[in-house]
Amino acid sequence: MSSDTGAPPPSDAPADLVVVADPQDPTALELAAYVTEQGRSAAVLDVFDAAQLFTVTARAGTATVDPVVPLVLLLPAPPDRRTGWDAEFHLGECFAQLWAVAALTPAPVVNRPAGTLVAGRTTRSAAVTARRAGEDGNGELFSCGYPRPGSPEGEAFWVEDLGTARAHRWPERPPGTGPYRARWTDTDPATETVVVLGDRGWRCTTADLDHLGLESRSVAAAGALGLGLAALVWRVTDGTATARLVHVEPFPALEQLRMVWLGLGPRLMEVLFP
């Protein structure tokens, strides 16, 4: 990022669309292939190459981004454990640059950052994420010691060790020494997944669930979480009378996108190339 009065750098976008992701990410590669099939070029760049592609310049209180090119952010989460001070500093600087680029560019951006960059307002807690999304979810229990189940809210009580991210059904202990997160669920819950892109949502099945309004609820929830592209998983309960939000995936798996591609693909082109 720079602030000067010199001539702006020349635009030199490598393609009509830049997808920022791990270069081997299947979802990123599928998106790039689809865009290419539609007559546009696409490049998949990792965080480091993408950050070096763009220049943000501030002049007279106005910020400009060069090149102006549509973006899809499918950013991998930073490593859980420090790999080295220099590597962490470099990664942080690249994330900061991309945050500025994606927030300030006038080009369309899928998953444009607002308050956060990597995963919107989602958290590892399903209950907190659901509350932020404006939905009620199952309660969760957090404990430094191995927890015991309270009043049943499902058929099985699952305990996750937050250090190892491994989960087992109570009373079996997951590997690790805690702390723990636990919640009730059904042994074989019925679920429905909705993929959201902006103001549109598509259910992944044709089950008779129109009365639950999952598409509109998913669009509203994704918007509240600051996500432009997401997959939301709903647990259908009481037969099919109610549904609770149980998981939000800020970077949907390729299998989830493929189930709704007939609607998602054309809409993606409309969003990226208005």
XYZ file of N, CA and C in Angstrom:
822
model
N 0.856 -1.187 0.000
C 0.000 0.000 0.000
C 0.886 1.229 0.000
N 0.546 2.244 -0.787
C 1.402 3.413 -0.879
C 0.579 4.676 -0.832
N 1.251 5.788 -0.550
C 0.617 7.105 -0.546
C 1.588 8.076 -1.176
N 1.304 8.536 -2.415
C 2.237 9.412 -3.107
C 1.496 10.244 -4.123
N 2.225 11.034 -4.870
C 1.626 11.896 -5.899
C 2.143 11.537 -7.281
N 2.841 10.401 -7.420
C 3.373 9.972 -8.700
C 2.311 9.377 -9.577
N 2.720 8.923 -10.754
C 1.790 8.307 -11.696
C 1.342 6.950 -11.166
N 0.073 6.572 -11.406
C -0.409 5.280 -10.940
C 0.279 4.153 -11.682
N 0.434 3.013 -11.046
C 1.063 1.874 -11.716
C 0.177 1.349 -12.825
N 0.749 0.744 -13.851
C -0.071 0.230 -14.952
C -0.877 -0.976 -14.514
N -2.091 -1.083 -15.060
C -2.917 -2.257 -14.779
C -2.340 -3.460 -15.498
N -2.279 -4.584 -14.793
C -1.705 -5.790 -15.382
C -2.347 -7.011 -14.751
N -3.668 -7.139 -14.882
C -4.366 -8.285 -14.323
C -4.015 -9.529 -15.129
N -3.762 -10.644 -14.447
C -3.396 -11.868 -15.170
C -4.578 -12.541 -15.854
N -5.807 -12.132 -15.508
C -6.993 -12.781 -16.058
C -8.204 -11.899 -15.785
N -9.357 -12.306 -16.352
C -10.596 -11.560 -16.112
C -11.085 -11.724 -14.677
N -10.681 -12.823 -14.013
C -11.084 -13.114 -12.641
C -9.894 -13.669 -11.889
N -9.735 -13.231 -10.629
C -8.707 -13.790 -9.759
C -9.397 -14.497 -8.599
N -9.099 -15.781 -8.440
C -9.579 -16.564 -7.308
C -8.414 -16.706 -6.335
N -8.581 -16.197 -5.121
C -7.520 -16.270 -4.121
C -7.771 -17.493 -3.256
N -6.898 -18.493 -3.392
C -7.095 -19.767 -2.709
C -5.806 -20.561 -2.799
N -5.770 -21.673 -2.096
C -4.701 -22.635 -2.315
C -4.772 -23.081 -3.781
N -3.678 -23.024 -4.524
C -3.726 -23.372 -5.955
C -4.231 -24.781 -6.244
N -4.240 -25.656 -5.232
C -4.748 -27.007 -5.421
C -6.163 -27.187 -4.875
N -6.786 -26.117 -4.432
C -8.121 -26.217 -3.856
C -9.123 -26.632 -4.930
N -9.847 -27.748 -4.742
C -10.757 -28.226 -5.785
C -11.858 -27.232 -6.130
N -12.390 -26.539 -5.121
C -13.445 -25.570 -5.395
C -12.927 -24.433 -6.260
N -11.744 -23.923 -5.948
C -11.164 -22.836 -6.725
C -10.916 -23.266 -8.166
N -10.389 -24.467 -8.349
C -10.102 -24.951 -9.695
C -11.392 -25.145 -10.493
N -12.443 -25.632 -9.841
C -13.726 -25.820 -10.530
C -14.331 -24.471 -10.931
N -14.260 -23.492 -10.038
C -14.765 -22.163 -10.371
C -14.010 -21.579 -11.555
N -12.690 -21.704 -11.527
C -11.884 -21.164 -12.615
C -12.216 -21.863 -13.937
N -12.398 -23.185 -13.892
C -12.727 -23.932 -15.105
C -14.083 -23.501 -15.655
N -15.048 -23.301 -14.769
C -16.385 -22.899 -15.219
C -16.343 -21.519 -15.877
N -15.654 -20.580 -15.234
C -15.549 -19.233 -15.793
C -14.884 -19.280 -17.164
N -13.868 -20.123 -17.313
C -13.186 -20.264 -18.600
C -14.130 -20.819 -19.654
N -14.963 -21.789 -19.262
C -15.937 -22.351 -20.199
C -16.937 -21.304 -20.670
N -17.166 -20.288 -19.860
C -18.114 -19.229 -20.213
C -17.466 -18.103 -21.016
N -16.215 -18.306 -21.431
C -15.562 -17.339 -22.298
C -14.737 -16.294 -21.577
N -14.527 -16.461 -20.273
C -13.684 -15.539 -19.498
C -12.461 -16.288 -18.992
N -11.379 -15.557 -18.762
C -10.181 -16.185 -18.219
C -10.160 -16.038 -16.704
N -9.507 -16.986 -16.036
C -9.455 -16.979 -14.572
C -8.094 -17.477 -14.117
N -7.596 -16.870 -13.031
C -6.332 -17.279 -12.433
C -6.563 -17.603 -10.972
N -5.982 -18.709 -10.498
C -6.036 -19.089 -9.087
C -4.683 -18.752 -8.472
N -4.666 -17.809 -7.536
C -3.425 -17.357 -6.911
C -3.490 -17.595 -5.414
N -2.352 -17.962 -4.821
C -2.324 -18.093 -3.371
C -2.243 -16.714 -2.725
N -2.292 -16.683 -1.392
C -2.334 -15.426 -0.658
C -1.132 -14.548 -0.995
N 0.030 -15.143 -1.108
C 1.251 -14.373 -1.317
C 1.304 -13.776 -2.721
N 0.987 -14.567 -3.746
C 1.018 -14.054 -5.114
C -0.085 -13.024 -5.339
N -1.262 -13.254 -4.760
C -2.360 -12.307 -4.931
C -2.032 -10.965 -4.280
N -1.430 -10.999 -3.095
C -1.093 -9.747 -2.408
C -0.105 -8.922 -3.217
N 0.824 -9.586 -3.910
C 1.821 -8.861 -4.696
C 1.292 -8.383 -6.034
N 0.144 -8.905 -6.451
C -0.439 -8.493 -7.717
C -0.996 -7.075 -7.653
N -1.542 -6.689 -6.491
C -2.298 -5.445 -6.380
C -1.479 -4.334 -5.726
N -1.818 -3.105 -6.119
C -1.272 -1.908 -5.491
C -2.431 -1.054 -5.009
N -2.386 -0.646 -3.755
C -3.374 0.272 -3.198
C -2.683 1.607 -2.989
N -3.226 2.652 -3.607
C -2.611 3.971 -3.555
C -3.594 4.972 -2.968
N -3.133 5.794 -2.049
C -3.967 6.835 -1.447
C -3.491 8.201 -1.920
N -4.403 8.957 -2.525
C -4.096 10.307 -2.995
C -5.241 11.226 -2.628
N -4.932 12.295 -1.951
C -5.923 13.309 -1.584
C -7.126 12.687 -0.893
N -6.855 11.730 -0.024
C -7.933 11.121 0.742
C -8.731 10.078 0.009
N -8.319 9.720 -1.207
C -9.034 8.722 -1.991
C -8.118 7.543 -2.269
N -8.614 6.332 -2.006
C -7.830 5.127 -2.236
C -8.225 4.503 -3.567
N -7.233 4.076 -4.319
C -7.473 3.373 -5.575
C -6.741 2.036 -5.548
N -7.327 1.066 -6.225
C -6.755 -0.275 -6.295
C -6.437 -0.579 -7.750
N -5.277 -1.110 -7.987
C -4.874 -1.481 -9.336
C -4.206 -2.860 -9.293
N -4.581 -3.776 -10.175
C -5.602 -3.670 -11.219
C -7.010 -3.841 -10.655
N -7.993 -3.362 -11.408
C -9.396 -3.529 -11.031
C -9.896 -4.804 -11.699
N -10.043 -5.852 -10.911
C -10.417 -7.160 -11.446
C -11.316 -7.865 -10.436
N -12.367 -8.539 -10.876
C -13.230 -9.271 -9.929
C -12.440 -10.304 -9.130
N -12.872 -10.510 -7.887
C -12.193 -11.416 -6.977
C -13.171 -12.418 -6.378
N -12.701 -13.636 -6.158
C -13.388 -14.612 -5.323
C -12.397 -15.004 -4.235
N -12.758 -14.782 -2.974
C -11.878 -15.102 -1.861
C -12.269 -16.443 -1.262
N -11.392 -17.412 -1.406
C -11.553 -18.730 -0.777
C -10.305 -18.973 0.068
N -10.076 -18.063 0.994
C -8.805 -18.035 1.711
C -8.701 -19.161 2.721
N -7.599 -19.902 2.698
C -7.393 -20.913 3.743
C -7.150 -20.246 5.079
N -7.601 -20.896 6.155
C -7.394 -20.346 7.486
C -5.910 -20.367 7.832
N -5.439 -19.387 8.611
C -4.042 -19.413 9.051
C -3.776 -20.668 9.869
N -2.526 -21.131 9.905
C -2.217 -22.336 10.684
C -2.532 -22.141 12.150
N -2.996 -23.237 12.823
C -3.333 -23.153 14.240
C -2.100 -22.911 15.098
N -0.981 -23.419 14.646
C 0.248 -23.292 15.430
C 1.271 -22.449 14.671
N 2.045 -21.664 15.415
C 3.043 -20.786 14.808
C 4.106 -21.608 14.100
N 4.397 -21.256 12.840
C 5.424 -21.951 12.078
C 6.739 -21.185 12.072
N 6.749 -19.983 12.601
C 7.950 -19.154 12.624
C 7.566 -17.696 12.611
N 8.342 -16.864 13.290
C 7.999 -15.447 13.377
C 8.007 -14.793 12.008
N 9.018 -15.056 11.198
C 9.101 -14.429 9.878
C 7.944 -14.862 8.986
N 7.635 -16.175 9.008
C 6.541 -16.679 8.178
C 5.198 -16.091 8.625
N 5.019 -15.985 9.930
C 3.766 -15.429 10.436
C 3.631 -13.950 10.081
N 4.737 -13.206 10.188
C 4.702 -11.787 9.816
C 4.390 -11.619 8.327
N 5.036 -12.428 7.485
C 4.804 -12.358 6.047
C 3.348 -12.660 5.708
N 2.799 -13.716 6.308
C 1.408 -14.075 6.069
C 0.473 -12.958 6.522
N 0.760 -12.384 7.702
C -0.082 -11.303 8.204
C -0.078 -10.092 7.298
N 1.082 -9.748 6.764
C 1.167 -8.609 5.848
C 0.397 -8.875 4.559
N 0.470 -10.102 4.057
C -0.258 -10.430 2.837
C -1.769 -10.419 3.070
N -2.213 -10.936 4.216
C -3.634 -10.880 4.546
C -4.097 -9.429 4.657
N -3.292 -8.582 5.290
C -3.666 -7.176 5.446
C -3.793 -6.490 4.082
N -2.855 -6.788 3.183
C -2.913 -6.207 1.843
C -4.166 -6.655 1.102
N -4.468 -7.955 1.176
C -5.657 -8.462 0.491
C -6.932 -7.904 1.094
N -6.944 -7.734 2.422
C -8.100 -7.135 3.074
C -8.371 -5.749 2.495
N -7.317 -4.937 2.392
C -7.470 -3.588 1.848
C -7.929 -3.640 0.390
N -7.322 -4.515 -0.401
C -7.689 -4.630 -1.810
C -9.155 -5.016 -1.966
N -9.559 -6.078 -1.264
C -10.926 -6.585 -1.416
C -11.958 -5.615 -0.862
N -11.600 -4.857 0.174
C -12.543 -3.905 0.755
C -12.683 -2.650 -0.097
N -11.625 -2.253 -0.801
C -11.609 -0.960 -1.481
C -11.834 -1.034 -2.986
N -11.597 -2.186 -3.596
C -11.727 -2.252 -5.045
C -13.172 -2.017 -5.492
N -13.363 -1.298 -6.600
C -14.723 -1.133 -7.128
C -15.210 -2.365 -7.896
N -14.334 -3.317 -8.123
C -14.718 -4.528 -8.844
C -15.568 -5.432 -7.954
N -16.390 -6.300 -8.544
C -17.157 -7.255 -7.736
C -16.227 -8.176 -6.951
N -16.625 -8.474 -5.711
C -15.853 -9.362 -4.844
C -16.816 -10.342 -4.179
N -16.583 -11.630 -4.349
C -17.337 -12.645 -3.624
C -16.617 -12.895 -2.309
N -17.334 -12.688 -1.202
C -16.785 -12.716 0.154
C -15.930 -11.483 0.422
N -16.476 -10.329 0.039
C -15.796 -9.060 0.331
C -15.722 -8.887 1.848
N -14.561 -8.546 2.379
C -14.423 -8.446 3.841
C -15.159 -7.242 4.399
N -15.694 -7.420 5.590
C -16.308 -6.313 6.326
C -15.531 -6.152 7.622
N -16.004 -6.786 8.701
C -15.291 -6.703 9.963
C -14.142 -7.673 10.057
N -14.247 -8.809 9.371
C -13.196 -9.818 9.382
C -12.948 -10.278 7.956
N -11.875 -11.045 7.764
C -11.493 -11.406 6.410
C -11.709 -12.874 6.084
N -11.265 -13.764 6.944
C -11.181 -15.161 6.557
C -12.536 -15.851 6.528
N -13.341 -15.682 7.546
C -14.569 -16.475 7.645
C -15.738 -15.664 8.167
N -15.812 -14.398 7.833
C -16.918 -13.581 8.297
C -17.013 -13.575 9.814
N -18.230 -13.639 10.330
C -18.449 -13.621 11.776
C -18.685 -15.019 12.330
N -18.298 -16.041 11.557
C -18.440 -17.403 12.052
C -17.378 -17.693 13.110
N -17.671 -18.645 13.971
C -16.735 -19.084 14.991
C -16.750 -20.609 15.032
N -15.862 -21.188 15.837
C -15.874 -22.638 16.013
C -17.053 -23.096 16.851
N -17.712 -22.166 17.510
C -18.898 -22.494 18.288
C -20.136 -22.385 17.401
N -20.825 -23.497 17.209
C -22.042 -23.474 16.398
C -23.116 -22.615 17.050
N -23.177 -22.635 18.378
C -24.201 -21.857 19.079
C -23.965 -20.356 18.914
N -22.718 -19.926 19.041
C -22.396 -18.504 18.876
C -22.638 -18.070 17.435
N -22.226 -18.905 16.481
C -22.444 -18.578 15.075
C -23.935 -18.443 14.768
N -24.744 -19.381 15.276
C -26.192 -19.312 15.043
C -26.775 -18.045 15.645
N -26.340 -17.675 16.848
C -26.859 -16.454 17.474
C -26.491 -15.229 16.648
N -25.260 -15.175 16.166
C -24.844 -14.051 15.328
C -25.621 -14.008 14.016
N -26.055 -15.183 13.558
C -26.814 -15.265 12.310
C -28.284 -14.931 12.504
N -28.707 -14.722 13.757
C -30.099 -14.424 14.035
C -30.967 -15.649 14.158
N -30.353 -16.812 14.389
C -31.087 -18.064 14.515
C -30.797 -18.702 15.868
N -31.742 -19.542 16.322
C -31.526 -20.319 17.536
C -30.901 -21.652 17.178
N -29.859 -22.038 17.913
C -29.228 -23.333 17.704
C -29.229 -24.126 18.990
N -28.732 -25.341 18.917
C -28.588 -26.134 20.133
C -27.600 -25.470 21.082
N -27.857 -25.606 22.384
C -26.922 -25.079 23.348
C -25.599 -25.819 23.320
N -24.539 -25.158 23.773
C -23.221 -25.771 23.851
C -22.656 -25.561 25.242
N -21.802 -26.479 25.639
C -21.175 -26.433 26.949
C -19.669 -26.369 26.754
N -19.025 -25.422 27.435
C -17.573 -25.295 27.389
C -17.034 -25.552 28.789
N -15.958 -26.351 28.873
C -15.463 -26.744 30.183
C -13.966 -27.031 30.110
N -13.242 -26.653 31.173
C -11.825 -27.002 31.242
C -11.648 -28.468 31.610
N -12.616 -29.063 32.340
C -12.589 -30.477 32.671
C -13.557 -31.244 31.806
N -13.419 -32.571 31.804
C -14.279 -33.389 30.959
C -15.731 -33.228 31.405
N -16.626 -32.779 30.493
C -18.001 -32.426 30.899
C -18.898 -33.642 31.037
N -20.002 -33.440 31.748
C -21.047 -34.445 31.876
C -22.328 -33.878 31.267
N -23.131 -34.734 30.626
C -24.353 -34.236 29.981
C -25.385 -33.774 30.994
N -26.100 -32.723 30.626
C -27.196 -32.239 31.451
C -28.521 -32.706 30.883
N -29.494 -31.824 30.852
C -30.814 -32.190 30.332
C -30.721 -32.509 28.844
N -31.284 -33.647 28.422
C -31.149 -34.056 27.018
C -31.786 -33.060 26.058
N -31.075 -32.763 24.950
C -31.602 -31.971 23.840
C -31.444 -32.748 22.542
N -31.279 -34.069 22.662
C -31.083 -34.922 21.510
C -30.806 -36.333 21.984
N -30.351 -37.164 21.079
C -30.140 -38.573 21.396
C -28.722 -38.880 21.855
N -27.761 -38.028 21.514
C -26.359 -38.307 21.839
C -25.666 -37.025 22.273
N -24.752 -37.151 23.227
C -23.977 -36.027 23.753
C -22.546 -36.183 23.242
N -22.121 -35.240 22.412
C -20.803 -35.308 21.795
C -19.857 -34.307 22.457
N -18.620 -34.761 22.671
C -17.612 -33.937 23.339
C -16.415 -33.768 22.403
N -15.996 -32.516 22.199
C -14.842 -32.208 21.353
C -13.719 -31.652 22.206
N -12.516 -32.189 22.009
C -11.334 -31.607 22.630
C -10.861 -30.449 21.755
N -10.841 -29.234 22.315
C -10.515 -28.065 21.518
C -9.041 -27.993 21.164
N -8.209 -28.762 21.855
C -6.798 -28.786 21.520
C -6.485 -29.652 20.315
N -7.205 -30.764 20.189
C -6.960 -31.690 19.076
C -8.036 -31.625 17.997
N -9.163 -30.933 18.296
C -10.303 -30.849 17.372
C -10.888 -32.220 17.061
N -10.717 -33.176 17.980
C -11.297 -34.507 17.840
C -12.513 -34.625 18.747
N -13.546 -35.327 18.280
C -14.786 -35.452 19.043
C -15.185 -36.914 19.163
N -15.789 -37.261 20.314
C -16.318 -38.604 20.544
C -17.642 -38.490 21.287
N -18.436 -39.535 21.141
C -19.705 -39.586 21.858
C -19.453 -39.939 23.324
N -20.064 -39.154 24.221
C -19.922 -39.387 25.659
C -20.467 -40.780 26.001
N -19.815 -41.531 26.876
C -18.736 -41.146 27.796
C -17.327 -41.382 27.271
N -17.178 -41.756 25.992
C -15.831 -41.961 25.467
C -15.115 -40.616 25.353
N -13.871 -40.580 25.805
C -13.108 -39.336 25.783
C -12.366 -39.190 24.447
N -12.411 -38.008 23.845
C -11.598 -37.777 22.645
C -10.134 -37.607 23.029
N -9.205 -37.811 22.098
C -7.793 -37.590 22.391
C -7.543 -36.144 22.804
N -6.653 -35.941 23.771
C -6.315 -34.604 24.229
C -6.609 -34.420 25.701
N -6.258 -33.263 26.194
C -6.410 -32.952 27.621
C -7.317 -31.752 27.865
N -8.103 -31.359 26.867
C -9.025 -30.238 27.037
C -8.370 -28.916 26.686
N -9.120 -27.827 26.808
C -10.517 -27.728 27.241
C -11.480 -28.373 26.234
N -12.781 -28.417 26.626
C -13.753 -29.176 25.861
C -14.948 -28.324 25.443
N -15.546 -28.746 24.331
C -16.824 -28.193 23.875
C -17.758 -29.377 23.680
N -18.996 -29.264 24.137
C -19.919 -30.393 24.047
C -21.310 -29.913 23.671
N -22.066 -30.787 23.011
C -23.432 -30.455 22.612
C -24.209 -31.733 22.351
N -25.548 -31.607 22.456
C -26.453 -32.705 22.140
C -26.772 -32.696 20.648
N -26.973 -33.886 20.097
C -27.449 -34.013 18.732
C -28.156 -35.352 18.608
N -28.766 -35.593 17.452
C -29.383 -36.883 17.182
C -28.342 -37.837 16.614
N -28.576 -39.122 16.799
C -27.639 -40.120 16.302
C -27.533 -40.070 14.780
N -28.649 -39.933 14.119
C -28.675 -39.855 12.655
C -29.603 -38.713 12.256
N -29.151 -37.468 12.443
C -30.049 -36.331 12.226
C -30.385 -36.128 10.751
N -31.603 -35.648 10.504
C -31.998 -35.254 9.159
C -31.540 -33.821 8.935
N -30.840 -33.585 7.837
C -30.311 -32.247 7.584
C -30.627 -31.805 6.163
N -30.585 -30.513 5.972
C -30.695 -29.905 4.648
C -29.615 -28.834 4.533
N -28.954 -28.786 3.395
C -27.910 -27.799 3.150
C -28.395 -26.787 2.125
N -28.131 -25.516 2.403
C -28.479 -24.436 1.486
C -27.203 -23.692 1.123
N -26.938 -23.565 -0.168
C -25.795 -22.782 -0.644
C -26.290 -21.379 -0.963
N -25.572 -20.379 -0.466
C -25.957 -18.983 -0.639
C -24.890 -18.251 -1.434
N -25.316 -17.457 -2.385
C -24.455 -16.512 -3.077
C -25.169 -15.171 -3.098
N -24.688 -14.245 -2.279
C -25.313 -12.933 -2.214
C -26.751 -13.017 -1.746
N -27.682 -12.586 -2.593
C -29.092 -12.545 -2.215
C -29.884 -13.732 -2.730
N -29.189 -14.804 -3.125
C -29.863 -15.995 -3.628
C -29.416 -17.216 -2.850
N -30.339 -18.166 -2.667
C -30.016 -19.401 -1.981
C -30.633 -20.586 -2.707
N -29.956 -21.740 -2.645
C -30.427 -22.951 -3.318
C -30.306 -24.127 -2.357
N -31.403 -24.863 -2.161
C -31.349 -26.078 -1.343
C -30.692 -27.199 -2.145
N -29.979 -28.065 -1.429
C -29.240 -29.148 -2.077
C -30.089 -30.384 -2.331
N -31.309 -30.442 -1.788
C -32.194 -31.575 -2.045
C -33.543 -31.050 -2.532
N -34.386 -31.986 -2.970
C -35.739 -31.638 -3.395
C -36.769 -32.092 -2.365
N -36.340 -32.307 -1.121
C -37.274 -32.725 -0.064
C -38.364 -31.671 0.126
N -39.514 -32.112 0.584
C -40.671 -31.238 0.759
C -40.487 -30.395 2.027
N -39.692 -29.330 1.904
C -39.380 -28.474 3.053
C -39.645 -27.001 2.759
N -40.455 -26.733 1.735
C -40.698 -25.343 1.362
C -41.285 -24.529 2.518
N -42.067 -25.184 3.382
C -42.733 -24.469 4.476
C -41.745 -23.924 5.508
N -40.502 -24.418 5.486
C -39.508 -23.934 6.454
C -38.794 -22.668 5.978
N -38.934 -22.326 4.712
C -38.313 -21.106 4.201
C -36.804 -21.079 4.349
N -36.152 -22.220 4.122
C -34.725 -22.311 4.393
C -33.878 -21.449 3.460
N -34.327 -21.246 2.228
C -33.549 -20.402 1.321
C -33.481 -18.965 1.837
N -34.629 -18.385 2.177
C -34.628 -16.994 2.648
C -33.944 -16.871 4.005
N -34.136 -17.848 4.876
C -33.477 -17.816 6.183
C -31.962 -17.928 6.024
N -31.519 -18.731 5.067
C -30.091 -18.888 4.841
C -29.473 -17.610 4.278
N -30.173 -16.954 3.354
C -29.672 -15.691 2.807
C -29.539 -14.650 3.914
N -30.555 -14.567 4.781
C -30.506 -13.610 5.881
C -29.377 -13.955 6.856
N -29.206 -15.244 7.157
C -28.164 -15.657 8.090
C -26.781 -15.387 7.531
N -26.563 -15.713 6.253
C -25.265 -15.458 5.643
C -24.963 -13.967 5.614
N -25.973 -13.160 5.322
C -25.769 -11.713 5.325
C -25.392 -11.190 6.697
N -26.053 -11.711 7.744
C -25.740 -11.283 9.099
C -24.326 -11.683 9.499
N -23.815 -12.764 8.906
C -22.465 -13.238 9.211
C -21.412 -12.623 8.303
N -21.827 -11.782 7.364
C -20.872 -11.128 6.478
C -20.291 -12.044 5.422
N -21.064 -13.038 4.976
C -20.581 -13.997 3.992
C -21.291 -13.800 2.660
N -20.515 -13.741 1.581
C -21.109 -13.641 0.255
C -21.390 -14.991 -0.364
N -20.540 -15.982 -0.050
C -20.716 -17.346 -0.530
C -20.558 -18.265 0.665
N -21.553 -19.116 0.901
C -21.507 -19.978 2.090
C -22.447 -21.151 1.901
N -22.227 -22.192 2.699
C -23.144 -23.328 2.780
C -23.633 -23.430 4.212
N -24.939 -23.456 4.392
C -25.537 -23.505 5.719
C -26.259 -24.834 5.892
N -25.964 -25.519 6.983
C -26.546 -26.834 7.256
C -27.601 -26.683 8.339
N -28.799 -27.167 8.052
C -29.935 -27.074 8.967
C -30.313 -28.473 9.449
N -30.553 -28.598 10.731
C -31.051 -29.841 11.306
C -32.575 -29.775 11.346
N -33.215 -30.678 10.613
C -34.682 -30.711 10.516
C -35.198 -31.581 11.654
N -36.073 -31.018 12.477
C -36.546 -31.702 13.682
C -38.063 -31.785 13.695
N -38.576 -32.542 14.669
C -40.031 -32.683 14.850
C -40.707 -33.112 13.555
N -40.171 -34.189 12.965
C -40.652 -34.572 11.639
C -40.031 -33.620 10.641
N -40.835 -32.714 10.134
C -40.301 -31.628 9.293
C -40.897 -30.294 9.737
N -41.255 -30.205 11.007
C -41.955 -29.008 11.483
C -41.012 -27.836 11.747
N -39.778 -28.122 12.158
C -38.858 -27.049 12.505
C -37.466 -27.350 11.941
N -36.622 -26.345 11.929
C -35.236 -26.511 11.490
C -34.348 -25.583 12.297
N -33.201 -26.109 12.722
C -32.228 -25.326 13.462
C -30.921 -25.263 12.688
N -30.305 -24.101 12.700
C -29.015 -23.929 12.046
C -27.935 -24.609 12.890
N -27.216 -25.580 12.306
C -26.223 -26.327 13.079
C -24.800 -26.104 12.583
N -24.632 -25.617 11.359
C -23.270 -25.393 10.867
C -23.293 -24.396 9.723
N -22.286 -23.534 9.700
C -22.101 -22.599 8.591
C -20.694 -22.796 8.047
N -20.610 -23.109 6.772
C -19.322 -23.314 6.122
C -19.002 -22.104 5.241
N -18.055 -21.255 5.662
C -17.763 -20.051 4.876
C -17.072 -20.338 3.550
N -16.484 -21.526 3.409
C -15.849 -21.913 2.164
C -16.411 -23.271 1.755
N -17.544 -23.284 1.032
C -18.247 -24.536 0.739
C -17.370 -25.542 0.000
N -17.627 -26.814 0.277
C -16.932 -27.885 -0.423
C -17.459 -27.984 -1.851
N -16.616 -28.505 -2.719
C -16.992 -28.633 -4.124
C -18.250 -29.479 -4.277
N -18.387 -30.533 -3.463
C -19.566 -31.394 -3.559
C -20.843 -30.621 -3.263
N -20.777 -29.678 -2.325
C -21.954 -28.867 -2.005
C -22.311 -27.948 -3.165
N -21.326 -27.330 -3.778
C -21.595 -26.421 -4.885
C -22.134 -27.161 -6.107
N -21.622 -28.338 -6.352
C -22.056 -29.090 -7.533
C -23.538 -29.438 -7.466
N -24.062 -29.627 -6.265
C -25.474 -30.008 -6.144
C -26.412 -28.886 -6.549
N -25.921 -27.646 -6.576
C -26.779 -26.513 -6.925
C -26.213 -25.743 -8.114
N -25.325 -26.373 -8.867
C -24.572 -25.634 -9.873
C -25.445 -25.066 -10.988
N -26.552 -25.712 -11.315
C -27.402 -25.210 -12.390
C -27.930 -23.810 -12.078
N -28.153 -23.526 -10.798
C -28.563 -22.180 -10.421
C -27.399 -21.303 -10.039
N -26.427 -21.880 -9.328
C -25.302 -21.104 -8.815
C -24.379 -20.604 -9.918
N -24.064 -21.463 -10.895
C -23.115 -21.082 -11.930
C -23.525 -19.831 -12.698
N -24.716 -19.810 -13.307
C -25.130 -18.599 -14.025
C -25.204 -17.368 -13.131
N -25.656 -17.554 -11.888
C -25.725 -16.401 -10.975
C -24.331 -15.879 -10.647
N -23.363 -16.775 -10.530
C -21.990 -16.355 -10.253
C -21.468 -15.473 -11.386
N -21.758 -15.844 -12.629
C -21.312 -15.021 -13.756
C -21.985 -13.653 -13.737
N -23.253 -13.600 -13.354
C -23.951 -12.314 -13.266
C -23.334 -11.418 -12.194
N -22.945 -12.030 -11.072
C -22.366 -11.252 -9.973
C -20.976 -10.734 -10.337
N -20.157 -11.594 -10.930
C -18.767 -11.239 -11.224
C -18.621 -10.343 -12.445
N -19.511 -10.501 -13.415
C -19.403 -9.744 -14.661
C -20.739 -9.085 -15.003
N -21.144 -8.099 -14.186
C -22.462 -7.466 -14.392
C -22.516 -6.687 -15.709
